PDB file of C-alpha atoms in Angstrom:
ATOM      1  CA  UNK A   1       3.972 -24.342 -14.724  1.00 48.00           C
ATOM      2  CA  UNK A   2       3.965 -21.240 -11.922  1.00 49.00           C
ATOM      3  CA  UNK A   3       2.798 -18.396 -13.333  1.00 46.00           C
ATOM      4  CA  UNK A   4       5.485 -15.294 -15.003  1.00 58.00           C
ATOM      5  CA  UNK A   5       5.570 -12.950 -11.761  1.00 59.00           C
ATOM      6  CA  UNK A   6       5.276  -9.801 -14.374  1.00 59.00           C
ATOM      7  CA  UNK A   7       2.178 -11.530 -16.276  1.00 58.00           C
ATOM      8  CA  UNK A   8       0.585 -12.030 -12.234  1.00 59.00           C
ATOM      9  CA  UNK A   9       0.917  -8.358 -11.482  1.00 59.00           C
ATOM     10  CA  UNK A  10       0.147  -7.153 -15.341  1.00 55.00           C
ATOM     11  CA  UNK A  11      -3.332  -9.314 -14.388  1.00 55.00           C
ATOM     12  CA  UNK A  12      -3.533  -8.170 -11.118  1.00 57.00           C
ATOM     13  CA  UNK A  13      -2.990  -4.340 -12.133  1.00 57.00           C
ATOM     14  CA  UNK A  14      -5.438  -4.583 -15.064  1.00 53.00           C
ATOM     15  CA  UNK A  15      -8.428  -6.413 -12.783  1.00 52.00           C
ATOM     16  CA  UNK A  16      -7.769  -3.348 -10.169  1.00 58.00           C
ATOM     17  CA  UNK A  17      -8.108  -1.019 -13.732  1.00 54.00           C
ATOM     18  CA  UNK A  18     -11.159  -2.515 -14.948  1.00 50.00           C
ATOM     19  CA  UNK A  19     -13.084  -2.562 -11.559  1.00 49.00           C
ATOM     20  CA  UNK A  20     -13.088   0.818 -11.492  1.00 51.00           C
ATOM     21  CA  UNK A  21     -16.860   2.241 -11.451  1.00 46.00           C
ATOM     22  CA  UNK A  22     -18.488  -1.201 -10.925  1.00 48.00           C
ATOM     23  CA  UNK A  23     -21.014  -1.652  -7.790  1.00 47.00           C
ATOM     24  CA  UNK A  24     -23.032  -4.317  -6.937  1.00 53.00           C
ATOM     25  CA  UNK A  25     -23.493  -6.950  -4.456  1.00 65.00           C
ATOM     26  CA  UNK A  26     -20.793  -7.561  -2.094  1.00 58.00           C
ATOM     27  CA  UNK A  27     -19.051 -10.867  -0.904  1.00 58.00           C
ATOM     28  CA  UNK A  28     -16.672 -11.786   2.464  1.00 60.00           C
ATOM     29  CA  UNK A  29     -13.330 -13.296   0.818  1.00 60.00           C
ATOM     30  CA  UNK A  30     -10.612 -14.491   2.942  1.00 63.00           C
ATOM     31  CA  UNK A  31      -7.243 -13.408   1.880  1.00 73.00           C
ATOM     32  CA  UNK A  32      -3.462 -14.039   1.450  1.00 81.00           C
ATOM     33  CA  UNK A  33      -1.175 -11.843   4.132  1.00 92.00           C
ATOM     34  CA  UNK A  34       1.624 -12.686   1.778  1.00 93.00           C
ATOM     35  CA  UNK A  35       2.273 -11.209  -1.676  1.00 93.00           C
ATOM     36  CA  UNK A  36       4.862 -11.237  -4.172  1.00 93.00           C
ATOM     37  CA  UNK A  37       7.188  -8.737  -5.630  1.00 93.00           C
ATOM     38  CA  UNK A  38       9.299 -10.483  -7.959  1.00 91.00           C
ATOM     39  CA  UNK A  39      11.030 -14.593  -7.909  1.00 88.00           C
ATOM     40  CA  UNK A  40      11.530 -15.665  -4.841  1.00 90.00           C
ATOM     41  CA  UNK A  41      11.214 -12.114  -2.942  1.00 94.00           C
ATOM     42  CA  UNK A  42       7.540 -11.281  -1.240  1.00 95.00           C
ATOM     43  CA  UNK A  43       6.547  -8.881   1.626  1.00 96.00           C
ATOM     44  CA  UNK A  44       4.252 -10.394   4.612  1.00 96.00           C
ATOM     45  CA  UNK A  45       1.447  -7.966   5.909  1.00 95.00           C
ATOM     46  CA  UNK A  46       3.320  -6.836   9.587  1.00 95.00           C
ATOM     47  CA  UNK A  47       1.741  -6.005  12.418  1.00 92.00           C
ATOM     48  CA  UNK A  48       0.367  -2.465  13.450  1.00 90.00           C
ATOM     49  CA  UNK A  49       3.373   0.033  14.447  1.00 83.00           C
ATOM     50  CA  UNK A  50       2.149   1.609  18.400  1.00 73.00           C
ATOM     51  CA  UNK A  51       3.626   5.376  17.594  1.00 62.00           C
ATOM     52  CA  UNK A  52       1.824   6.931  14.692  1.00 59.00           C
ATOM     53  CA  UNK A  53       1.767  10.533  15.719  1.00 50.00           C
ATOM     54  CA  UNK A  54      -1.963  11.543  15.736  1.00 42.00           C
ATOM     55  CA  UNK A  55      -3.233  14.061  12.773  1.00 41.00           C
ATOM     56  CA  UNK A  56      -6.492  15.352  11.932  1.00 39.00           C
ATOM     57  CA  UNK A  57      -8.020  14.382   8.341  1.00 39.00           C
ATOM     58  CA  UNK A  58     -11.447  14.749   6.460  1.00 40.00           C
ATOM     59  CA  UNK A  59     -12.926  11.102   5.824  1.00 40.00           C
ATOM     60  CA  UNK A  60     -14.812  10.046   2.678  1.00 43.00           C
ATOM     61  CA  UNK A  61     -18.094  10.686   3.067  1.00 39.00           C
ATOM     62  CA  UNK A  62     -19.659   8.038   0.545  1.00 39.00           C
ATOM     63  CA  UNK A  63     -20.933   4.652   1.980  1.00 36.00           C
ATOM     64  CA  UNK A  64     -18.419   1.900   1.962  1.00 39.00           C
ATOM     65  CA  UNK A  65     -18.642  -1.470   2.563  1.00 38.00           C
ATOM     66  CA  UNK A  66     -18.451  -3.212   5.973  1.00 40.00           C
ATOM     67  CA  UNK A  67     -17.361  -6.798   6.656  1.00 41.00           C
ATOM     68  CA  UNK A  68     -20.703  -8.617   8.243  1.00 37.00           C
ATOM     69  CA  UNK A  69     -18.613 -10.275  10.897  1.00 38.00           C
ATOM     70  CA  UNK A  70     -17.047  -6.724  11.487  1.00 38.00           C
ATOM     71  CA  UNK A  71     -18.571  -3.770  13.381  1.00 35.00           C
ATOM     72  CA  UNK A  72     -18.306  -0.155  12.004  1.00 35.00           C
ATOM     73  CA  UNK A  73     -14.272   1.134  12.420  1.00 36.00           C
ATOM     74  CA  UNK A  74     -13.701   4.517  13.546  1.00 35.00           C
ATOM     75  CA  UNK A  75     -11.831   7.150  11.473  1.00 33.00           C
ATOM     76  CA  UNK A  76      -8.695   6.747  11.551  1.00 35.00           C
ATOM     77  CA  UNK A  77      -4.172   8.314  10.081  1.00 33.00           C
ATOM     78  CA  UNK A  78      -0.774   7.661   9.928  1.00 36.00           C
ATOM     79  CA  UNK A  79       2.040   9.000  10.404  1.00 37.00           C
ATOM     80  CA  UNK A  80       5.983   7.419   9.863  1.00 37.00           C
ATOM     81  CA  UNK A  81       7.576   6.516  12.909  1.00 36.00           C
ATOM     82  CA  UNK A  82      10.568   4.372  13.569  1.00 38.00           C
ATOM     83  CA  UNK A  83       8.825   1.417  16.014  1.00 39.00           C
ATOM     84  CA  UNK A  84       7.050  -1.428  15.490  1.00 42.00           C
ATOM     85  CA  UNK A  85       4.531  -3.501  18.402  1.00 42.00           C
ATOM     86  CA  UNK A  86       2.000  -5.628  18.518  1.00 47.00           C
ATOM     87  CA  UNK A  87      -0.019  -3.647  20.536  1.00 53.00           C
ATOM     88  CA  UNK A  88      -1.237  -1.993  18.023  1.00 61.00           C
ATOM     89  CA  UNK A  89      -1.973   1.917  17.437  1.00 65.00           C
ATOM     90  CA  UNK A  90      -2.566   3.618  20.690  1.00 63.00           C
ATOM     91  CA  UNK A  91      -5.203   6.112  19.164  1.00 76.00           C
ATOM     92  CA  UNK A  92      -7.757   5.588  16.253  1.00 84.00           C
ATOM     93  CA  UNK A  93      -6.409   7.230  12.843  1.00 87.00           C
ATOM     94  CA  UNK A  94      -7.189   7.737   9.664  1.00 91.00           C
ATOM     95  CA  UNK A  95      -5.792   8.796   6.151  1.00 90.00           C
ATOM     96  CA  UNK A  96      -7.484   9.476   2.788  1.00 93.00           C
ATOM     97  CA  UNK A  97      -6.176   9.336  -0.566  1.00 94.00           C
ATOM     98  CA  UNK A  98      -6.441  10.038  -4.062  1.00 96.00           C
ATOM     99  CA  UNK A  99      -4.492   7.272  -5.715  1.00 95.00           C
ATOM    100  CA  UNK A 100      -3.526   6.850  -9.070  1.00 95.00           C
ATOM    101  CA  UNK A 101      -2.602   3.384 -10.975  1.00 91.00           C
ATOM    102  CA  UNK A 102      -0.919   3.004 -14.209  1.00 91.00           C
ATOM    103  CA  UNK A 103      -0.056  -0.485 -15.566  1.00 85.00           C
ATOM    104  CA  UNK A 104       1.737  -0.666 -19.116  1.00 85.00           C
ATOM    105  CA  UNK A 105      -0.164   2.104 -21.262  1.00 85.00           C
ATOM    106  CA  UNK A 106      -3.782   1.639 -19.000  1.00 82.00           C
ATOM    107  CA  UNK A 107      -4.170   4.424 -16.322  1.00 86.00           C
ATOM    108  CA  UNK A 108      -7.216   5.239 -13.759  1.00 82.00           C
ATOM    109  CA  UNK A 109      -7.864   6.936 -10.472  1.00 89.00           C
ATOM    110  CA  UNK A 110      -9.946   5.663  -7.254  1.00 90.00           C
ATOM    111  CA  UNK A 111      -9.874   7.085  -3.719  1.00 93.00           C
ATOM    112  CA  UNK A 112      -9.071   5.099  -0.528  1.00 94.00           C
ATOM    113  CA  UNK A 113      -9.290   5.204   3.011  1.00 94.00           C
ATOM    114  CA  UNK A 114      -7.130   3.370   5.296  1.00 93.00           C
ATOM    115  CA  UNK A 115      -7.963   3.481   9.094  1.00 94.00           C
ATOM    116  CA  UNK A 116      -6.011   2.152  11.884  1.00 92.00           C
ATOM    117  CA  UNK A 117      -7.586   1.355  15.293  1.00 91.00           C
ATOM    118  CA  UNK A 118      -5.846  -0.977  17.629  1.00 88.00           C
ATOM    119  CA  UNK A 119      -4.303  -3.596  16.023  1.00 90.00           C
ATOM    120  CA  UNK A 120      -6.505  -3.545  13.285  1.00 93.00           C
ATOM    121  CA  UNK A 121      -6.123  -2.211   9.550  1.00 95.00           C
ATOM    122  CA  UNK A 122      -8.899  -1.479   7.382  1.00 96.00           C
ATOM    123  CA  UNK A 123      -8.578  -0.115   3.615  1.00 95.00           C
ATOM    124  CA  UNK A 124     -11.590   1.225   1.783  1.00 94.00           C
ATOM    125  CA  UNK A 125     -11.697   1.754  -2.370  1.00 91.00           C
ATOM    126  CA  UNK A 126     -14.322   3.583  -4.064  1.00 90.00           C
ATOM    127  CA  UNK A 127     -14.302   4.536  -7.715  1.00 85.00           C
ATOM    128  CA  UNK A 128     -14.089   8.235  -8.248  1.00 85.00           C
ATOM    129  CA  UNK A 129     -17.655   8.748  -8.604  1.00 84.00           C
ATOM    130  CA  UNK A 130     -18.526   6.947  -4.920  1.00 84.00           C
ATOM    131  CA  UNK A 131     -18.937   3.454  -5.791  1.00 85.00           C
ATOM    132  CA  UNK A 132     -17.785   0.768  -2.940  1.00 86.00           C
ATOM    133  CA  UNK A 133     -15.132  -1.309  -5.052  1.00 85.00           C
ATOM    134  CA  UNK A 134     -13.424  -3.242  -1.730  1.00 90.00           C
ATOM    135  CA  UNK A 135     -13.397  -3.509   2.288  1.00 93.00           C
ATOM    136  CA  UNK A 136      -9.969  -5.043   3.421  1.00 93.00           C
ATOM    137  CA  UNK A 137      -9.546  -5.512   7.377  1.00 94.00           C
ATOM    138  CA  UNK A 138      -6.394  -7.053   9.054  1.00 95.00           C
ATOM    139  CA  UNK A 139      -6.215  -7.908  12.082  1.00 93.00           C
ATOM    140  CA  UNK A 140      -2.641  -9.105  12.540  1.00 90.00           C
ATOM    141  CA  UNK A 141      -2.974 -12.222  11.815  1.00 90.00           C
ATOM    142  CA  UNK A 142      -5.479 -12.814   9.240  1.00 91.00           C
ATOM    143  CA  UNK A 143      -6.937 -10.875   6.293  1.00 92.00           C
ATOM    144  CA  UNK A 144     -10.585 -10.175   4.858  1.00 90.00           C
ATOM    145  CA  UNK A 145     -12.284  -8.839   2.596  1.00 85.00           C
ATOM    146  CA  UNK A 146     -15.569  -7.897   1.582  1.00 86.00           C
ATOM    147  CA  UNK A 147     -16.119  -6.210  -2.348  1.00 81.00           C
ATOM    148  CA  UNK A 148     -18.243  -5.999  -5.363  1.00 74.00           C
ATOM    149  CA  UNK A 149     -18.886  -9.765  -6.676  1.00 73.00           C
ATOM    150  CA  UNK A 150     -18.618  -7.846 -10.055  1.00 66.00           C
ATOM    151  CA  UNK A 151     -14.969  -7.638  -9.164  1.00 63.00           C
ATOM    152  CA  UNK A 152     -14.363 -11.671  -9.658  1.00 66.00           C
ATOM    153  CA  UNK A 153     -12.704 -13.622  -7.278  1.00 67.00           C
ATOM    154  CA  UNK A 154      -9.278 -13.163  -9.078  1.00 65.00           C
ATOM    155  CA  UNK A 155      -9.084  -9.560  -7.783  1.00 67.00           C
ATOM    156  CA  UNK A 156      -6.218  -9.054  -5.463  1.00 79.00           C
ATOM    157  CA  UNK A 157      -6.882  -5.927  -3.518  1.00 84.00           C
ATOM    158  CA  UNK A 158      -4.717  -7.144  -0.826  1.00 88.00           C
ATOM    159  CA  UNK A 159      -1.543  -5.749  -2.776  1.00 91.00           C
ATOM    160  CA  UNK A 160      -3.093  -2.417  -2.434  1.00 92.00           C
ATOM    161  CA  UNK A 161      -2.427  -2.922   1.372  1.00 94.00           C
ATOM    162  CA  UNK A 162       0.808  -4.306   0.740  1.00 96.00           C
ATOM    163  CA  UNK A 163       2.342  -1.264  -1.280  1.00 95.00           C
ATOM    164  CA  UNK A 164       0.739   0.794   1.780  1.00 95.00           C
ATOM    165  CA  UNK A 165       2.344  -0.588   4.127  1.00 95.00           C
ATOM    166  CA  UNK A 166       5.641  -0.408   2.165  1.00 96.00           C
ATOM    167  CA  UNK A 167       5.135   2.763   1.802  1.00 95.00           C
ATOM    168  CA  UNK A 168       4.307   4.025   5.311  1.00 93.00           C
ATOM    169  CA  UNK A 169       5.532   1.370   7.878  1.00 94.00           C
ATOM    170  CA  UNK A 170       8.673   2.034   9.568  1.00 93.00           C
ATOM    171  CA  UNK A 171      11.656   0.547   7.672  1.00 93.00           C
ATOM    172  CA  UNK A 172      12.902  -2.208  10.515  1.00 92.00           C
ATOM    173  CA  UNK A 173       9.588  -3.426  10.671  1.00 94.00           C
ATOM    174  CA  UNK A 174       9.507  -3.425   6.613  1.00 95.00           C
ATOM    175  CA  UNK A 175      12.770  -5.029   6.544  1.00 95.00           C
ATOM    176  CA  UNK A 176      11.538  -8.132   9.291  1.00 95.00           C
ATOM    177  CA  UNK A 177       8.752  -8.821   7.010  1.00 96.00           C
ATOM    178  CA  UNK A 178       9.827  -8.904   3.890  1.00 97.00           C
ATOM    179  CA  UNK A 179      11.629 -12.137   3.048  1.00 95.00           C
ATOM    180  CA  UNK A 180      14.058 -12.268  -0.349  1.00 94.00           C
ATOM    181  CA  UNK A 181      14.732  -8.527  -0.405  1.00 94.00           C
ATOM    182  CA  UNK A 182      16.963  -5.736   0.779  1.00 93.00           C
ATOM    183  CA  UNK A 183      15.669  -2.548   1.815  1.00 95.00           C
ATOM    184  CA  UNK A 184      17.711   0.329   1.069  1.00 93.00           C
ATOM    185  CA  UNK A 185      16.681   4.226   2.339  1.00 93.00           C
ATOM    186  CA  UNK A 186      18.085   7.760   1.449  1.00 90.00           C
ATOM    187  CA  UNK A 187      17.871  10.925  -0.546  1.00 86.00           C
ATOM    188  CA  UNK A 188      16.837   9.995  -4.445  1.00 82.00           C
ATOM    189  CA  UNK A 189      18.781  10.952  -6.749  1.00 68.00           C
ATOM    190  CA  UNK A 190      17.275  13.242  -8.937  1.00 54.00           C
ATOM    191  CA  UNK A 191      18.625  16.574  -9.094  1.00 46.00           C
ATOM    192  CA  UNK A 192      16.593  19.303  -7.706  1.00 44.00           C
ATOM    193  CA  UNK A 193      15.941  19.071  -4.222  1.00 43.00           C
ATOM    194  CA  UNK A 194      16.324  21.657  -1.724  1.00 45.00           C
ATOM    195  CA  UNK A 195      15.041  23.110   1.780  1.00 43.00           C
ATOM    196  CA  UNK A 196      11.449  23.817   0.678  1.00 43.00           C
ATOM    197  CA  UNK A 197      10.998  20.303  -0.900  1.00 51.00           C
ATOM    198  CA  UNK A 198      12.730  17.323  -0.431  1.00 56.00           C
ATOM    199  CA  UNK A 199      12.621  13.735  -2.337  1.00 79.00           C
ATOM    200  CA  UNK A 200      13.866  11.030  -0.519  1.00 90.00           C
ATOM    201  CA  UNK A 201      13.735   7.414  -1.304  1.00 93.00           C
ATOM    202  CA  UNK A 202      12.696   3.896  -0.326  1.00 95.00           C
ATOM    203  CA  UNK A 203      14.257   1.029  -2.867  1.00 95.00           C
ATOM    204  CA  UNK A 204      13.909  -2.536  -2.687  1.00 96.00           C
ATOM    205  CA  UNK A 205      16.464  -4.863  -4.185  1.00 94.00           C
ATOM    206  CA  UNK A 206      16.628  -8.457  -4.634  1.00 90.00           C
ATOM    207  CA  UNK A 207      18.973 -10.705  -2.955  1.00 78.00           C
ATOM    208  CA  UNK A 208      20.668 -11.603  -5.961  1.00 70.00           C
ATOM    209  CA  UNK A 209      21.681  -8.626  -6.752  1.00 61.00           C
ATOM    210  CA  UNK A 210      23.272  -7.045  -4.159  1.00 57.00           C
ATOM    211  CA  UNK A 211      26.108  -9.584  -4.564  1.00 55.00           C
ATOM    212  CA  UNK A 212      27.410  -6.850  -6.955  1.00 53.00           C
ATOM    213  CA  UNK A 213      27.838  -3.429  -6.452  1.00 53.00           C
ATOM    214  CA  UNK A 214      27.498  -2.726 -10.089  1.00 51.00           C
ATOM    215  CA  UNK A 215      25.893   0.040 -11.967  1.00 48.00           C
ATOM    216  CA  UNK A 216      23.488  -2.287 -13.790  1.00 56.00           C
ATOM    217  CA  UNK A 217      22.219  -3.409 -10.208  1.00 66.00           C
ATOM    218  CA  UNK A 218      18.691  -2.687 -10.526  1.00 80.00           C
ATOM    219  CA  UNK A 219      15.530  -2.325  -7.951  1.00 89.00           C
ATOM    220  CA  UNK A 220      12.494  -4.124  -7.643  1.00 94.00           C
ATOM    221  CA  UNK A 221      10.387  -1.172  -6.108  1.00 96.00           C
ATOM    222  CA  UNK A 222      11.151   2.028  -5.455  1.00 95.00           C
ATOM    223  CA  UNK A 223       9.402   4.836  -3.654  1.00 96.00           C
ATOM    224  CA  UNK A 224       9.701   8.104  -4.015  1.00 95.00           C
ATOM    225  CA  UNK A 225       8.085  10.730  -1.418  1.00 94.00           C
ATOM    226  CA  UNK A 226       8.296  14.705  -2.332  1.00 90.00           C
ATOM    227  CA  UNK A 227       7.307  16.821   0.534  1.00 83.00           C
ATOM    228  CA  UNK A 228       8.115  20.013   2.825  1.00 81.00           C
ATOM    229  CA  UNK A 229      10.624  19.981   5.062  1.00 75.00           C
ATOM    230  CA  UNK A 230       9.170  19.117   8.530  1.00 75.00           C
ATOM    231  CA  UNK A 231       5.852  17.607   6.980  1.00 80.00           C
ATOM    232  CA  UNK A 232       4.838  13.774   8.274  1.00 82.00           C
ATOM    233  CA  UNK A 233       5.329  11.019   5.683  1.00 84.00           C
ATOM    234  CA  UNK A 234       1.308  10.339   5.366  1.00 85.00           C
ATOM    235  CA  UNK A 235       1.399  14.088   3.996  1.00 87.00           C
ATOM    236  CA  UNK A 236       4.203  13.517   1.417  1.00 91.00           C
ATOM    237  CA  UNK A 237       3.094  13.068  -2.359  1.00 95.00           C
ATOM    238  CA  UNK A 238       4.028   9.188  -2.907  1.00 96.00           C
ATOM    239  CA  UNK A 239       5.286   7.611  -6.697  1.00 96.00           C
ATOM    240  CA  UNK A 240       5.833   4.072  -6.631  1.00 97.00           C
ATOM    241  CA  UNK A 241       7.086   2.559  -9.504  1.00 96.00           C
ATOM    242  CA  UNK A 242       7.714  -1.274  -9.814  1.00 95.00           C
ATOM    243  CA  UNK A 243       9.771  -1.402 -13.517  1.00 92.00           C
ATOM    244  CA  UNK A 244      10.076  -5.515 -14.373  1.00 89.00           C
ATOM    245  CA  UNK A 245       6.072  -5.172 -14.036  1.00 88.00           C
ATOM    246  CA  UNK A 246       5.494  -2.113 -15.600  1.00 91.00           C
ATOM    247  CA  UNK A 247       3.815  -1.194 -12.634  1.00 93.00           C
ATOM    248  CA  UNK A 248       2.896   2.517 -11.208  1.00 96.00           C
ATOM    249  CA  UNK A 249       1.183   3.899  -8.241  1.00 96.00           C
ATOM    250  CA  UNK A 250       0.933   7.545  -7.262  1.00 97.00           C
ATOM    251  CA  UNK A 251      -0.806   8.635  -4.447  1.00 96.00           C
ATOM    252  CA  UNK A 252      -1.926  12.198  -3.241  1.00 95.00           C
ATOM    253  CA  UNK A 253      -3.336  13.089   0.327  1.00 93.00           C
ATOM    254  CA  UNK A 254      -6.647  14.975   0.506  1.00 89.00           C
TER     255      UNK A 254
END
């Protein structure tokens, strides 16, 4: 029988939870580039966008871990822009985070580092304290990764990248790459927003149902992004929620 899609990402979320502050010896996995968001709707890691306007940010200065078939990546950020290439980014860039997870009533913190260099992709994790939790580099075409064996081989880190790129990849590129799903952009619709802060919105919706315009039509994720007016999206304070898995991320640039 295939496995309940909220009991995956419950099991998913709660691996990522109880990794936190393990180290140990690491191990080269080869990975999915596909992941699922709910029945019959998944997002496919895209390709590299070529415009990410280049930004200055401090990297993490604790150890990670490196790939052995990979040399050392150069620091690396991001920045939303509305194209997408093969090519790859034209300049290296990098972006570091302070991300929060929250799954059902379990909560916990790690901090990440996601690089971009030509047309390759690399996220870092460390638990809060420093500890190297997971290395994932893609290339384009194929994904790897190299983490803490104490992690188990049922750890899915490669979500992590997904929800990134959901996150920060322009939305036509999104949109080609996610397959069962509708993308849908604008302000939120909380009340409160003004000049000095804005909130706008990234929801996905299944197929299904946007048959109906109803109000009981529901999204699968949604992303929220609250920053100034005239700030890049990599420097926006992110909340995505994910509500038939009882799934939350938060992230906060440092």
């Amino acid at each position: 029988m295939p496995l309940n899609l909220n009991a995956k990402w419950l099991a998913i979320a709660a691996l990522l939870l109880a990794s936190l502050g393990l180290t140990g010896c690491s191990e080269l996995l080869f990975r999915q580039t596909c992941v699922g968001l709910a029945k019959d709707m998944r997002y496919c890691l895209a390709p590299l966008p070529h415009d990410f306007a280049p930004a200055t940010d401090k990297p993490l200065t604790h150890p990670r871990i490196q790939p052995t078939t990979e040399s050392t990546t150069k620091p690396a950020i991001m920045a939303s822009q509305q194209t997408d290439s093969n090519i790859g980014v034209s300049s290296p860039q990098s972006f570091s985070q302070k991300v929060s997870i929250k799954v059902g009533k379990e909560s916990h913190e790690l901090l990440t580092q996601l690089e971009l260099e030509g047309e390759r992709m690399t996220l870092v994790g460390l638990a809060p304290l420093g500890q190297a939790l997971f290395t994932l580099v893609y290339d384009g075409n194929t994904l790897s990764s190299e983490q803490s064996v104490l992690l188990g081989d049922n750890f899915k880190a490669e979500y992590l990248m997904a929800m990134m790129q959901l996150i920060y990849w322009p939305e036509q590129s999104i949109r080609a790459h996610l397959e069962g799903g509708h993308l849908v952009t604008g302000l939120c619709d909380a009340a409160g927003d003004s000049l000095v802060n804005t909130s706008s919105c990234r929801q996905i919706y299944s197929q299904d149902t946007l048959i109906s315009k109803s109000a009981l039509q529901t999204h699968v994720v949604q992303i929220r992004y609250q920053q100034n007016v005239g700030d890049a999206l990599w420097q926006a304070h992110i909340s995505l929620t994910m509500p038939q898995a009882k799934f939350e991320l938060e992230i906060e640039p440092i």
